[in-house]
Coordinates of C-alpha atoms and ligand atoms in Angstrom, one line a residue:
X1 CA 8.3 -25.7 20.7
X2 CA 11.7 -23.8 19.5
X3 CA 12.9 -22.4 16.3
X4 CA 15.2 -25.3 16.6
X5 CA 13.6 -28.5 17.1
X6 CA 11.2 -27.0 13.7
X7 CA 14.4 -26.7 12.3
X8 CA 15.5 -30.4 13.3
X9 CA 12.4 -31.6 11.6
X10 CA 12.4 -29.5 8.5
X11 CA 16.0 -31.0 8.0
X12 CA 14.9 -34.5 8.1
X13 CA 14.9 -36.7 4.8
X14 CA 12.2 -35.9 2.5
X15 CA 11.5 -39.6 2.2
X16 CA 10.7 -39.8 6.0
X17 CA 8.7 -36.7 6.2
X18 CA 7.0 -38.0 3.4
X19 CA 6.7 -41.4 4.7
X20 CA 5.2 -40.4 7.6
X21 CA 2.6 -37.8 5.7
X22 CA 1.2 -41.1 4.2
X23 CA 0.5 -42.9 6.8
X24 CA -1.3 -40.5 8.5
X25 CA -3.3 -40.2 6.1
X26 CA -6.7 -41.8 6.0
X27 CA -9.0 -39.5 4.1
X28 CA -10.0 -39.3 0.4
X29 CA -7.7 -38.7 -2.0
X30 CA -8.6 -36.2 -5.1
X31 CA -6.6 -37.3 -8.3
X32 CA -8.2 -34.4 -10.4
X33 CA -8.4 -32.1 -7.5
X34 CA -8.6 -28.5 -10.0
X35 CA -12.3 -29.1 -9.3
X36 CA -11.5 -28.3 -6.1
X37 CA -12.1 -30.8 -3.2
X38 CA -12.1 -31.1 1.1
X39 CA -9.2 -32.6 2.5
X40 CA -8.7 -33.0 6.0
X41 CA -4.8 -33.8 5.5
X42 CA -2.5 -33.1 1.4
X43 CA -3.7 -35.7 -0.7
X44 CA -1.5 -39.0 -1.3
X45 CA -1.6 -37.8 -5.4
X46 CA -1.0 -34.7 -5.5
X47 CA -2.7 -32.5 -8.6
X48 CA 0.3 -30.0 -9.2
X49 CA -2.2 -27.9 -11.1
X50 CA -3.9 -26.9 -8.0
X51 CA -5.0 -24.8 -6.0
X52 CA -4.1 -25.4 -2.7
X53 CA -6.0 -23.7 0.4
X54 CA -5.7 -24.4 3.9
X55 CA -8.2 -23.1 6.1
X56 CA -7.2 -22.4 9.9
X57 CA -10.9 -22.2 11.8
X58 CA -11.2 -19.8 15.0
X59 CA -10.6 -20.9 18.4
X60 CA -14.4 -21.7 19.2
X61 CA -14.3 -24.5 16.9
X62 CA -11.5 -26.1 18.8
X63 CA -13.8 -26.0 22.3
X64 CA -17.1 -26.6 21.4
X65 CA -17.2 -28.5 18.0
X66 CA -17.4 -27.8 14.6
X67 CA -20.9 -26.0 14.5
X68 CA -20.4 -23.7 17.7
X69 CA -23.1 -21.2 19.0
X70 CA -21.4 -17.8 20.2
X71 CA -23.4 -15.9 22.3
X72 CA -22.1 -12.7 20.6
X73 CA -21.4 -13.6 17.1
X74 CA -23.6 -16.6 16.4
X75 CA -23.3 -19.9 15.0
X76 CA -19.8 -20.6 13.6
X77 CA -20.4 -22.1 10.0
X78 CA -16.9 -23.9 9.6
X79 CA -18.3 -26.7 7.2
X80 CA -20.2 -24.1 5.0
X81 CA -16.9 -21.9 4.9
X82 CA -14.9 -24.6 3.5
X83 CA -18.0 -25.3 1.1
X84 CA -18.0 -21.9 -0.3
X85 CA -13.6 -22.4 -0.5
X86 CA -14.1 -25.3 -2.4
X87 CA -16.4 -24.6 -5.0
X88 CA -14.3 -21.9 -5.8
X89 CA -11.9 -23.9 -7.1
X90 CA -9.6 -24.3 -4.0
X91 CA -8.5 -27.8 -3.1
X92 CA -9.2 -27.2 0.3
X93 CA -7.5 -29.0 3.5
X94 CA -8.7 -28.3 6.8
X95 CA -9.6 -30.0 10.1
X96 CA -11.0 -29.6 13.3
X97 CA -8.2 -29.2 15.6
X98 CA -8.6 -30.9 18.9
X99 CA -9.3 -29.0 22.1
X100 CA -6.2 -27.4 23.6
X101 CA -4.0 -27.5 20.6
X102 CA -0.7 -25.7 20.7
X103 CA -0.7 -23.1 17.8
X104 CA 3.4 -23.7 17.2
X105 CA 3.2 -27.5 17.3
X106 CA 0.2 -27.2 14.2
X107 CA 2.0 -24.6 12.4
X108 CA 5.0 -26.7 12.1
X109 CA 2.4 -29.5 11.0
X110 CA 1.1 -27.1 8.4
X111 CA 4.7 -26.4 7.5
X112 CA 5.9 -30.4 6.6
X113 CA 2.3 -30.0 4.8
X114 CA 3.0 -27.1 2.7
X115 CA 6.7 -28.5 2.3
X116 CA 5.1 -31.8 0.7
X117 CA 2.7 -30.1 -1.6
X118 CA 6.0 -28.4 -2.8
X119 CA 8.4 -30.9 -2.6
X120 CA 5.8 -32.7 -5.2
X121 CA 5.9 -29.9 -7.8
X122 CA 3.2 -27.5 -6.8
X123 CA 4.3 -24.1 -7.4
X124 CA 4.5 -21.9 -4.0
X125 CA 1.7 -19.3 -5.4
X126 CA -0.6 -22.0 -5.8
X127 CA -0.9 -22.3 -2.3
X128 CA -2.2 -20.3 0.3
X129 CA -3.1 -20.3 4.3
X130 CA -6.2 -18.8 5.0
X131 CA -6.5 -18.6 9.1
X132 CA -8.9 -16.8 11.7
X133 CA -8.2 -15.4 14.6
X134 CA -6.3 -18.3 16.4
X135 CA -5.9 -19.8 13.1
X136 CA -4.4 -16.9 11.9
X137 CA -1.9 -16.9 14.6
X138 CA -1.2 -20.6 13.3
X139 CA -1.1 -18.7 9.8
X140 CA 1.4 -16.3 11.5
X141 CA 3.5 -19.1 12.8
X142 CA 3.8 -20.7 9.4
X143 CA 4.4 -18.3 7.5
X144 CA 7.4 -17.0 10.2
X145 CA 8.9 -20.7 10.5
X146 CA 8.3 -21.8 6.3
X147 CA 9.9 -18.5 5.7
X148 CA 9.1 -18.9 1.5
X149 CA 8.8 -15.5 0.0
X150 CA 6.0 -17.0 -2.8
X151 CA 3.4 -18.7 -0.2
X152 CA -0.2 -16.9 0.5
X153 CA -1.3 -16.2 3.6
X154 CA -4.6 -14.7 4.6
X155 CA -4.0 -13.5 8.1
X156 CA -7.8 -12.8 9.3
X157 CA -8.3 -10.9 12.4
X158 CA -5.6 -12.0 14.3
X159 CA -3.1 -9.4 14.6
X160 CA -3.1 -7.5 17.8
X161 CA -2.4 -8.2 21.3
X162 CA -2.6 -11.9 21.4
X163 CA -0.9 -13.9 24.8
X164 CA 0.4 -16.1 21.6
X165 CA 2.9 -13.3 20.0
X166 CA 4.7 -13.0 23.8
X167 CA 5.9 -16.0 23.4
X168 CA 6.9 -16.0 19.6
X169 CA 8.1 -13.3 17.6
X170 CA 6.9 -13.4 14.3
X171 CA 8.6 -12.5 10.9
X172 CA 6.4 -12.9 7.9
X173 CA 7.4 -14.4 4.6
X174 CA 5.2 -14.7 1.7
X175 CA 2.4 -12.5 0.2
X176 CA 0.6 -11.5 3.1
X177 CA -3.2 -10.2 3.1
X178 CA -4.0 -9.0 6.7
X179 CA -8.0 -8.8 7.1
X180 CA -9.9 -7.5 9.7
X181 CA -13.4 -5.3 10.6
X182 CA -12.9 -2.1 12.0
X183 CA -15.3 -2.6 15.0
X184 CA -13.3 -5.8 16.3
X185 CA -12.1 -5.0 19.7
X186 CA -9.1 -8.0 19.8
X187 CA -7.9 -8.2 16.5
X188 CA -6.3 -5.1 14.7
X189 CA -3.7 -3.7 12.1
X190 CA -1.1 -6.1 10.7
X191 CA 1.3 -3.2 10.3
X192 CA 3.4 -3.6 13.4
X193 CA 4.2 -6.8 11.7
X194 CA 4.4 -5.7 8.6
X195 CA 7.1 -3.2 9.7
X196 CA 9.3 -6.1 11.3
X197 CA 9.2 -8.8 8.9
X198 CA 11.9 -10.2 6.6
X199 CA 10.3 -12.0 4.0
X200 CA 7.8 -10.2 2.7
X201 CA 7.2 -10.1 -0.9
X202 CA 3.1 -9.1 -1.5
X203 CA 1.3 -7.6 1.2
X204 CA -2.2 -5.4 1.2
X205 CA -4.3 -5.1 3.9
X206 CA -8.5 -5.1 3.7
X207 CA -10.3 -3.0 6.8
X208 CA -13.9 -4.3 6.6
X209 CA -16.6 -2.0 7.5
X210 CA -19.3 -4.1 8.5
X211 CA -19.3 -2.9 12.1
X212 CA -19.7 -6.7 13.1
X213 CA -16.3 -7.5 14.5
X214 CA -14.6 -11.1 14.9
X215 CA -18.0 -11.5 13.5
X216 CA -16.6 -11.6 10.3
X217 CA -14.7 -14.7 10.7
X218 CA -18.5 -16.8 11.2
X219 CA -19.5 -17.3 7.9
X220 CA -18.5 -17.3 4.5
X221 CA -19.1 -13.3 3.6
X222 CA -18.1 -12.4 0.4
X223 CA -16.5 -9.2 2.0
X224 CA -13.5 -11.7 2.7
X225 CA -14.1 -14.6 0.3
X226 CA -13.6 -12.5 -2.7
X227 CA -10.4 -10.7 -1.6
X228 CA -9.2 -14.4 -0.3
X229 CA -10.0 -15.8 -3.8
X230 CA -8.5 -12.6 -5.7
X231 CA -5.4 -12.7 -3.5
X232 CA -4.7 -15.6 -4.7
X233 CA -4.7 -14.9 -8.1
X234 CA -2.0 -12.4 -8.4
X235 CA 1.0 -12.6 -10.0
X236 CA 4.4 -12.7 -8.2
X237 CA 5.6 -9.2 -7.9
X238 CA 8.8 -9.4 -10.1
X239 CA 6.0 -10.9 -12.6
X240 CA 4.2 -8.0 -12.5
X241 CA 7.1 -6.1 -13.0
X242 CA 8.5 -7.5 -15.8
X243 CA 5.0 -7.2 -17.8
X244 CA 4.2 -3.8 -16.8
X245 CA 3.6 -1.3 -19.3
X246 CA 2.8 1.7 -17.3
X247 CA 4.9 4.2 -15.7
X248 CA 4.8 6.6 -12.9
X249 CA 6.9 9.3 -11.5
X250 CA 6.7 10.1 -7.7
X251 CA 6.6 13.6 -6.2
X252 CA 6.3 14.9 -2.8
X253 CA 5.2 18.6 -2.3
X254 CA 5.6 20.6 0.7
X255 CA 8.8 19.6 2.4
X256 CA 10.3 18.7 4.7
X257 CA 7.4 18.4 6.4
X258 CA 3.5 19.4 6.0
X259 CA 1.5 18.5 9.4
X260 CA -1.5 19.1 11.2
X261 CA -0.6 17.7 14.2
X262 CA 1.8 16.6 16.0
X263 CA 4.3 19.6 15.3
X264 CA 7.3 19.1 16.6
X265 CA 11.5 17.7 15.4
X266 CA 11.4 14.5 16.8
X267 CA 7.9 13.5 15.4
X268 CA 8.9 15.1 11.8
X269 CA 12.3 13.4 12.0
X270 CA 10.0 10.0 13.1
X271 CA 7.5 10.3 10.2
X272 CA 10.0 11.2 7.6
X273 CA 11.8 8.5 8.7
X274 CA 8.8 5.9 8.1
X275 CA 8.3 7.5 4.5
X276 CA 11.5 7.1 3.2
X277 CA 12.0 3.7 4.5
X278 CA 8.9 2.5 2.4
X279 CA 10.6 4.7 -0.7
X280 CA 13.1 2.9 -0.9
X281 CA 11.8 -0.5 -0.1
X282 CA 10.2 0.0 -3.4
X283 CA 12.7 1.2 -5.2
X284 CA 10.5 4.7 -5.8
X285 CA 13.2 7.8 -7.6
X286 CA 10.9 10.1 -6.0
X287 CA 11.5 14.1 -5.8
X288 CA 11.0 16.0 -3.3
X289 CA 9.6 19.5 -3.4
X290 CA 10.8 22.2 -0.4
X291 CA 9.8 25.5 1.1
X292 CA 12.5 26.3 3.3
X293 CA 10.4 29.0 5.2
X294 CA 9.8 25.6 7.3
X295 CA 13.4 25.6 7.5
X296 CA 13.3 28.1 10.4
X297 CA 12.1 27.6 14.1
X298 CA 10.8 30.7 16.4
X299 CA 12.6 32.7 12.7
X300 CA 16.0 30.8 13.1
X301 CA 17.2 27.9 10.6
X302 CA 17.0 25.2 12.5
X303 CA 19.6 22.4 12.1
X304 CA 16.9 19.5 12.9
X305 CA 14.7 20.7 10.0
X306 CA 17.9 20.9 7.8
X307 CA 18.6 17.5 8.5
X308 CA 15.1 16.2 7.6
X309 CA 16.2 17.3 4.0
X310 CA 19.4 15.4 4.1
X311 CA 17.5 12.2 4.9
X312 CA 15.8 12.7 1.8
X313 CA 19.5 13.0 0.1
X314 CA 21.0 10.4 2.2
X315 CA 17.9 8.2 0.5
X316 CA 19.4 8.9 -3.3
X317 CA 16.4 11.0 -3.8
X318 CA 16.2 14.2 -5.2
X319 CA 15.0 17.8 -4.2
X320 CA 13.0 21.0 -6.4
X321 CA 12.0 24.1 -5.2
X322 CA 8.0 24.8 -4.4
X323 CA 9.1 28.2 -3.3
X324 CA 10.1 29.9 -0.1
X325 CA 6.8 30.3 1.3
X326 CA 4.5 28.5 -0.6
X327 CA 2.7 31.9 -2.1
X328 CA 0.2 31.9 -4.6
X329 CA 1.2 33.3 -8.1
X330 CA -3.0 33.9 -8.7
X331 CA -2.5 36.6 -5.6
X332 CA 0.9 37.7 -5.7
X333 CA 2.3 39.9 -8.1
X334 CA 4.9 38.1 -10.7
X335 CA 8.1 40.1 -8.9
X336 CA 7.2 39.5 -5.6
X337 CA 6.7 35.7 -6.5
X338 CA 9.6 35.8 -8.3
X339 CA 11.7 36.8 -5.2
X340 CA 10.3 33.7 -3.2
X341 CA 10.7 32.0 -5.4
X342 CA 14.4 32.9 -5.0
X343 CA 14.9 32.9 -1.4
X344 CA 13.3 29.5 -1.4
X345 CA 16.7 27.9 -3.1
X346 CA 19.6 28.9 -1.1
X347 CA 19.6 25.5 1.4
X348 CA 18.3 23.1 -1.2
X349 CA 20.8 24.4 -3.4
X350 CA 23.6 23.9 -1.4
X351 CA 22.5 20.7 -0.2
X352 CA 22.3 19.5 -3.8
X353 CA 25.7 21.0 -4.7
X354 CA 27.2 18.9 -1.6
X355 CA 26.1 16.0 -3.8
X356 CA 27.4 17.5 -6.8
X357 CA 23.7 17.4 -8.1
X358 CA 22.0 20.2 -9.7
X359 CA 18.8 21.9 -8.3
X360 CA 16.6 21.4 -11.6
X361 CA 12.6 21.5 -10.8
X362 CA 9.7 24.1 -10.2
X363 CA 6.5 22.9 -8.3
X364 CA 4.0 25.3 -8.6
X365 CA 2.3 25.8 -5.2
X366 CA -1.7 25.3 -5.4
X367 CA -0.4 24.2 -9.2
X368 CA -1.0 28.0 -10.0
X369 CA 0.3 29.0 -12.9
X370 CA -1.1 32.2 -13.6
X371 CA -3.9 33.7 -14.4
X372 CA -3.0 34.9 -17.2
X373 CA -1.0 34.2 -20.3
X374 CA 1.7 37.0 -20.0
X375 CA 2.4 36.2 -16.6
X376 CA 2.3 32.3 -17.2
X377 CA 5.0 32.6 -20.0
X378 CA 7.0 35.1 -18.0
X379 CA 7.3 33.4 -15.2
X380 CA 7.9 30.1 -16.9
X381 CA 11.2 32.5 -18.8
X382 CA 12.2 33.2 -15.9
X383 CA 12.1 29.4 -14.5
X384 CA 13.9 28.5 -17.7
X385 CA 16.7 31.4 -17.7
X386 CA 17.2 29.9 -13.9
X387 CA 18.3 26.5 -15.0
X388 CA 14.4 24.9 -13.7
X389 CA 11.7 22.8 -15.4
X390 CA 8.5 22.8 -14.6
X391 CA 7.5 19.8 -12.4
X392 CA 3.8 19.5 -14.0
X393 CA 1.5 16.3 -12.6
X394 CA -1.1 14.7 -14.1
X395 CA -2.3 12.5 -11.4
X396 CA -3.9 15.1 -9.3
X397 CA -5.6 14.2 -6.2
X398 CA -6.6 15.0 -2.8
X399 CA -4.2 13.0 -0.8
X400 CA -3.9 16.8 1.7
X401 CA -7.9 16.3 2.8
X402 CA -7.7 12.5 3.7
X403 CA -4.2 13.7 5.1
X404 CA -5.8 16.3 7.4
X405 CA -8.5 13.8 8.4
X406 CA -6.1 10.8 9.5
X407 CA -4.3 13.0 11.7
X408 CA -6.9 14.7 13.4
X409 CA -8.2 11.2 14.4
X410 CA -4.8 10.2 15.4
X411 CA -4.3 13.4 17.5
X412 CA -7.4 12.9 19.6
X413 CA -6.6 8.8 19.9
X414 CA -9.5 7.8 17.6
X415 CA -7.8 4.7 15.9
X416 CA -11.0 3.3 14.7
X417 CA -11.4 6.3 12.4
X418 CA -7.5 7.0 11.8
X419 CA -7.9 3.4 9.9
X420 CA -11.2 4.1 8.7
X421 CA -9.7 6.9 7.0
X422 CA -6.4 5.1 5.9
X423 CA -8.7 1.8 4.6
X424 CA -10.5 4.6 2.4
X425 CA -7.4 6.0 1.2
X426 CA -5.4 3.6 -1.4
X427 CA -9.1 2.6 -2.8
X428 CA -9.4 6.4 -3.4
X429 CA -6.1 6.9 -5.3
X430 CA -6.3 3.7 -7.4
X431 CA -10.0 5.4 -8.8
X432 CA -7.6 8.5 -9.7
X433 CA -5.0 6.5 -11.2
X434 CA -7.9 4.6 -13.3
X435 CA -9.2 8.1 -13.9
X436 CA -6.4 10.0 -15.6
X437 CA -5.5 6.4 -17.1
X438 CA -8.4 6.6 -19.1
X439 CA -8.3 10.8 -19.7
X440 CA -4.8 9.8 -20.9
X441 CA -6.9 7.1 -23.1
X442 CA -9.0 9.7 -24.2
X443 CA -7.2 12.2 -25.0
X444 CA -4.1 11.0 -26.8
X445 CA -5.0 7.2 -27.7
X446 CA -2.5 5.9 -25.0
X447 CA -1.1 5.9 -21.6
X448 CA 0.9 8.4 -21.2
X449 CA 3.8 8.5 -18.7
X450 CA 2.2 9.4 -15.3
X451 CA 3.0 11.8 -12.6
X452 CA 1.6 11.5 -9.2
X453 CA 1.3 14.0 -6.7
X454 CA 1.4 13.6 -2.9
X455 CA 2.5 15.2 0.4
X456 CA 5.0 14.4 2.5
X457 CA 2.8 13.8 5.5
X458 CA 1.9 11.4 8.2
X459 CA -0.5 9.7 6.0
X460 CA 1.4 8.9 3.6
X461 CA 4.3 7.9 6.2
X462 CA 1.8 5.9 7.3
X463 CA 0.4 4.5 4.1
X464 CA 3.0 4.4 1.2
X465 CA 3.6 0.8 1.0
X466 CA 0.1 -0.1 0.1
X467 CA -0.1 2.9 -2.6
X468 CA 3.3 1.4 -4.0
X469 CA 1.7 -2.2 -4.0
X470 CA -2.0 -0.8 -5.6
X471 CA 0.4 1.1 -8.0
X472 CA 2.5 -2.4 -8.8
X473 CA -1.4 -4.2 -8.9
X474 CA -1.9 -1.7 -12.1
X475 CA 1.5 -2.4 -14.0
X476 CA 3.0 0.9 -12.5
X477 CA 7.5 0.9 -13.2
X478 CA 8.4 3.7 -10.8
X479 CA 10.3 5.9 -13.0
X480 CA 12.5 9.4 -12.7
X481 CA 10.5 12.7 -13.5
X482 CA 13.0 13.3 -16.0
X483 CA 12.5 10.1 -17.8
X484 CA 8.3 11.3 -17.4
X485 CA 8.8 14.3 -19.1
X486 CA 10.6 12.6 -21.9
X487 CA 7.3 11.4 -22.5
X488 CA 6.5 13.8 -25.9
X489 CA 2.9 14.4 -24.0
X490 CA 4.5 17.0 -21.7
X491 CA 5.5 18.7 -25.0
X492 CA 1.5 19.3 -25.8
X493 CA 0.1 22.8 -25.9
X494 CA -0.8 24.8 -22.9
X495 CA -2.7 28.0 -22.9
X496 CA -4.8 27.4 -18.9
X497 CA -5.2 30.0 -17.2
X498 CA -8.3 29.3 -15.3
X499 CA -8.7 29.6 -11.2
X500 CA -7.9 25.7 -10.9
X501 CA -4.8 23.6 -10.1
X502 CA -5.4 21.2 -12.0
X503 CA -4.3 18.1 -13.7
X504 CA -1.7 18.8 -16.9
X505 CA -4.0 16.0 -18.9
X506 CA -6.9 18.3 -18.0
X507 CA -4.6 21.6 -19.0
X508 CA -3.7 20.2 -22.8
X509 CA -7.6 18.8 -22.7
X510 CA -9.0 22.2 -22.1
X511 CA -6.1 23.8 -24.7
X512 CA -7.2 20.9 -27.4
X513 CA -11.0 22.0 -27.2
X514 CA -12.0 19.5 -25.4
X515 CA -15.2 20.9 -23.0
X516 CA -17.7 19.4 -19.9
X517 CA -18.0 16.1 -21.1
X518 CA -14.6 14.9 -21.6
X519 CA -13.7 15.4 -17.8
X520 CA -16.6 13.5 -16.2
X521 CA -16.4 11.0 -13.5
X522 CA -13.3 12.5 -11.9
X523 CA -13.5 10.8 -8.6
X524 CA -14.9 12.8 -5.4
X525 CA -13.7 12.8 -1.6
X526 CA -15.5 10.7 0.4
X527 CA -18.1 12.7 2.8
X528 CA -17.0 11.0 6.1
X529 CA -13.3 12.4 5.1
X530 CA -14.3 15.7 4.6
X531 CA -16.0 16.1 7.6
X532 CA -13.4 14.7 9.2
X533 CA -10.8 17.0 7.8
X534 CA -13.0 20.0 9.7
X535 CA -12.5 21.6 6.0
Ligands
LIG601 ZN1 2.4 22.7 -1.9

């Protein structure tokens, strides 16, 4: 099958598609379906309340029947899986595809499907594909040929290097969850899709770790059920949006580029490239903080690290000084930090000036800001007399250790644990934006405007789209760092001058009075990262 023939049978009149949807069909019908109900084909009434689910079994099931024995993974439970689907609610159709089925022929049946249930009134996010492994592909298929923006799709374990995607290409539309277990050997990461696709409107993807493989698909584990059921849940992004009441401003320290490995122009020009892309796919004003001593190659200003800073520019985004060589005002003495400080604005500044904008923010490297009062405020005068603000963050994390970790596996080709690390990752951050949401809580009866630290680093090159999406899950508007600091929180008190670089909430905390308990349950690095990191 073609793009065009679908095409030629999409365009047919709804009466006839419809027509011929009910004569095919020969199974019972579900008036009040929100119960939720098995359907082998959409229903002749259709409950527009509903929740509609169609589950796309594995490939075994089409060979050996609906209650198949795989030597590796065991029996396939296909009817107890769409059990447990519907009594969650789901209004479940599904079928046994017969032996030898061609997975872009039954896509474009689960298309005129999907197009009846819509063409009857039921909204596009109350319905969602749910496929594994060669039903995923289907999944794939349809979502590439339906090509609606508000249609779920559970895409499990079937991403990879399947003889299917040679001879389709596929472009994703809808709100796409990818799943798959880290120890399958077929199925893999989503992203390559991800990073081609057109339509895309939700998308998130869930690394199992039960070590089990296509496993996964066999039965009805709540390690995918409940993401399945959540996913389908959530609101449509611009809904999310336009109800949010939180707010976040993005930095980046350590520019143009902090790396491990691999260290050289063409793989910092590739990396920034991948973060700024996913920056502005999601609209993010982020600011980026530089140390031009990484500026120079073998001592010389190099022209290839110049222009990684222009991309940032090029992007609308902005740029602050962290210094010239990221020294550390806790060992330095003020002049001599002073002077970096200095020498660490001539490029940015001119770069800035060529779009007439004004070099206007200080990042603290190691957020060291003296350790003691007289040097804090001086420093902070001479910041001021300079034309700078202090760039202060609240969400404080440890995106560098995960960072070191990822691309330490990466470097050595260990991809199992280069996506162990990255699943780890988002779930990480989200417990430090719940964190300071709640030390916000505490300490000033409301959210206050947020910002969020990271690094610009192959991690987050890697893994900014599904922090921007966990960050739109919470409510998060991505806002300027000047509109943050309007907040009148970054006016509070702050006398710190301990050995930490710590979050500003935990800065006007301390200042307030507040002691031990009030900063409990900050969240901790996962072990396996650490060691990883080779910290
Ligand atoms: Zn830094």
């Amino acid at each position: 099958m073609n793009d065009s023939f679908t095409r030629r049978a999409w365009q047919a009149s709804w009466t006839c598609v419809l027509l011929l949807a009910l004569a095919a069909v020969s199974y019972p019908q579900t008036a009040h379906s929100s119960q939720g109900g098995w359907l082998k084909d959409v229903p002749r009434l259709i409950d527009r309340q509903a929740k509609h689910l169609f589950y796309l079994h594995g490939f075994i099931v089409e060979n050996e029947g609906i209650r198949p024995t795989s030597p590796r993974y065991g029996v396939y439970e296909y009817e107890q899986i769409v059990r447990t689907l519907v009594n969650r609610g789901f209004v479940v159709i599904s079928e046994a595809r017969p032996k030898g089925t061609n997975p872009e022929v039954y896509a474009a049946k689960v298309v005129t499907q999907i197009q009846i249930l819509l063409k009857a009134g039921v909204p596009p996010q109350n319905i969602t594909v749910v496929g594994a492994s060669r039903g995923g592909a289907i999944a794939a298929i349809t979502s590439t040929l339906l090509k609606n923006r508000d249609v779920n799709y559970v895409i499990m374990a079937a991403c990879g290097n399947s003889t299917i995607y040679r001879n389709f290409k596929v472009d994703l539309w809808g709100n796409i969850l990818s799943i798959y277990d880290y120890k399958d050997d077929g199925a893999t990461t989503c992203r390559p899709f991800f990073d081609k696709s057109t339509g895309v409107n939700r998308r998130q993807e869930v690394v199992l770790k039960l070590g089990i493989g296509h496993g996964i698909l066999y039965r009805p584990l709540p390690e995918w059920v409940e993401p399945v059921v959540e996913w389908t849940r959530q609101p449509r992004k611009g809904a999310a949006r336009r109800t949010t009441h939180r707010e976040v401003a993005v930095t980046f320290d350590d520019l143009p580029f902090v790396s491990v490995t691999p260290r050289d122009d063409t793989a910092y020009t590739k990396m920034t490239a991948d973060l700024l892309r996913s920056i502005v796919a999601y609209k993010v004003p982020a600011v980026g903080f530089v140390n031009e001593i990484k500026l120079l190659d073998a001592g010389e200003q190099s022209d290839a690290r110049v222009s990684l800073l222009r991309m940032w520019l090029d992007a609308d985004l902005e740029l602050g000084n962290h210094t010239f060589s990221h020294l550390d005002l806790h060992t330095t003495p003020l002049a001599a930090f002073q002077a970096d400080a200095l020498r660490g604005e001539s490029v940015t500044r001119n770069l800035l000036a060529k779009k007439k904008m004004p070099l206007r923010y200080f990042r603290h490297p190691f957020l060291h800001t003296g350790r003691d009062l007289e040097t804090k405020r001086a420093f902070e005068q001479f910041l001021r007399e300079r034309g700078y603000s202090v760039a202060p963050v609240t969400i404080d994390n440890s995106d560098w250790i995960f960072a070191a970790a990822y691309a330490r596996a990466k470097e050595r080709g260990d991809e199992a644990t280069a996506t162990r690390i990255a699943a780890a990752y988002v779930p990480y951050m989200e417990s430090y934006f719940d964190y300071y949401e709640r030390q916000s809580i505490a300490l000033f009866g409301r959210e206050t405007k947020q910002v969020l630290l990271l690094h610009a680093n192959l991690l987050n090159a890697d893994c900014f789209d599904e922090l921007a999406d966990m960050m739109l899950r919470r409510g998060y508007s991505f806002i300027t760092l000047d509109d943050a600091l309007q907040d009148t929180a970054y006016d509070s008190a702050d006398t710190f001058t301990g050995t930490g670089g710590i979050s500003w909430l935990h800065r006007w905390a301390l200042t307030a009075g507040k002691r031990d308990e009030f900063f409990r349950g900050e969240p901790a690095t996962p072990e396996f990262v650490v060691k990883e990191a080779g910290l």
